[in-house]
Every structure is written in C-alpha cells, then in structure tokens.
C-alpha cells in the first residue's frame, strides 16, 4: 500500500533559538502567509540555546490564525502525560483546533536525567510512550463522567477528572525508527513522523518501515490508511538538479510526488529558517506537488 490517498500537506520545522526568540515566531507567520499547513519546533528542554517548545507554540498560536501547530517532537520523559494532555487541550481550545501532538520517547538519556527526568532503556521508553498515548486519550474523552483510572508500569492516573475536551480530535504522531516502535505506531498512533536524514538508506527505508507499521495496524484491526506518514525533509533550491530536493521548484515537486505516490508520505515538513525558501515552497512547490499527486492518482 505505497499510496495512502491523503491530500498532501506542507509544513516547516523552524529552529526555536533563544538567541533570537522572535525569529521562529516571525517564520511561523511567514509560513502561514505562504499558505503552508503546519509549523513545528523541536523540544529539547535541556538545551538553554533553545526556547521551551510549549511556550513557543503558545506564542505562535497567538500570532497566527490558520496554520496548525506541533512539536517535532515533544519530549515525553520531561512532560508527564496527564499534564501534557491538559496543556494540549488548552492550547487546542485557545487556537481553535490547530494543535497536533507529536511525541518522542526521548533520545538523550544523560541530558534527560540531568534535568530530573527518568533514565529509561529503549524498551522502557517505548512502553512508557504507549502508556502515555492511552493516558492522554482517556483524559480527552469526556463521553463519560467517571474519572480516569490507569495503572501502568510507568504512569498511574487514579481518579483524575476528564477534560477539557479539545476543540478538535487531536492527532497523536510518534517519531521513532526501531521495529518495535514502528509496530506500536501501527497499533496506537495517528501518524508516523521520521526525519529523512535519520534513515540510514534514505528513501529506500520507507518501504520496509511503512510495511511494518501497516502489518501491525492490520493485526490490531486498524486501516493503515488512518495513519498519516509525516516526513521531515531538507532541501536546497538550485539551478542544477543534484539529488533529492536539490534543484528548481519543478524538480522538488517531482521528488515530493514520488514520495507521496510511491512511499506513502502525506505531509512534508521542511527544515528551514530562511523566509524566502518558505515563501518559495508555498508559491511554487506546494501547488505543483498537489496537482501532480492528484494527476498521478487519476
């Protein structure tokens, strides 16, 4: 199932630098004006050179009107899931339904421990992330008045009140690469968010990784098409084509169309802090890609 049929979406992954704190906010406004769909920021609380992602996303929400917001990805070990669920629902309400939740298990154990967070093995981190998804969805579910009672190996919630209900059904995307993490994504998540630069074999790895997610989803009784595939990418506009996402806008659009129709990517998130590049993606790349993907499907 290489093409999951989703309409392509386009976003940016801006650096939340504390040296120029308003710069990522300005770039988010540029992205919105350029017609892009998403602005995302990394969440590394242990790095003072970076702003706190949650505070920054809230500030961006107040400065924008339409564009969706997401961490890329939110550091779960330093943010208890029950508290994170309340914060997410609050920001979703304040932004009128523009928040998506992308989470990671935490990849820098020393730095996390230095901030007072738990040191977890890869297996423990994966299981904690799975528990966190359950906790958050329970707290967002206000269809019953009974409290939330969850007793896991890493998280316990015993009688917490539900709500507030988010303004829209918040999607939970997970960043991860290992086989068991991919299987967990197939069972529980609404989206998979890898970075192309982290795939050892580049685009070719998407085939096997998507297949593992799909098989796990089907075993869990889910439709693999319900899991969006979001990809962090980088690129450079150039007069001469020199590999993937290096060349003019038309060659970018051809590459993105291939990623959508052959590898199932539905959302493209561009790592850039250059305003002109963001504008060019919105004006030249995104419309051409959408047309090309729809034409290929016809």
Steps between C-alpha positions, in 0.01 A plus 500: 500500500751766386243779456261556790291753312544800727497853364858631521574752774804719546670641807818643644733392779652824637779531754373630838815699570509688830761741361237648266177398673260676264664359187311165503177689564566722198573193287173341613314811383687482168397133465137585564503782247667264250204264529679217680310266730724442801774659710699277734787542746738263675471439874835474676443643847856421606650741245493863619580615147147392407166637617253279680289352224166519680539866590609580146208313342260694721656828393485398134134405540425851622680657203336284231146417396491195273819293501518180706754460780709208620810405692755309298501309726383567858739345754277265697738409788508864612125557463257279699228383261206603719637854524589496131144396414359798691750737338423365154124531546544854630714609205267329255206691646687829499617451140154383386605146409847547354717277719636158406697293751829352382693317771827317540626254758807715578830436329757668728502308826782691672344837428154384605636360827693823562168687487343266754331269252506121505775295338331231293620219281370502140239241592389692807483823301284336235262351757478832684408673175226245433362556850511875454288477186236309694508749789462801274215356300317404818529854639376650172199265494215679674230260379478356851497676836705240684857588584802360324657194664817383331763284664804440283863414558610861449190716550212485744187715489250417773174690485607807302210698356460493125532802274502759386395354168725633221350715227563224248622137515872553563711261296789326673807458282804305615861544397690170506692252287551165674292197398306481826439874503361478147273216610375711791429784256293260291298400806445836664613815315329726250822583319868412456751785500855401398778719362637404160852588614478236778417213262824307430396411145297811436174467310546126455447443874148638476383187318583253776409737782159580355439129443572427867259774613234374258528138612475601866198720428322218320569256786342756734193528276594843370510636147861601418360796307390650831867555590649805331865489398668832577860548386757758610707594197767749398573645160676769300375696204758497224518556127645153452339183633733317735311225679179487696349844574789681338409697191218723384142497631384262227761241597400542866138437404598188305692365800215571739249340263715187494516496880121534518395248236782244536581526871178616664620834637206729564661797676831664414666706774793707376783578740584860413545836668507692173193713434553511122520120486175474695329741262629309198374170636157654549486675164672253266551159659183423695245584225694311232541198727132490584406513132757235411386262774135535403588447134700187582206358694261567215 
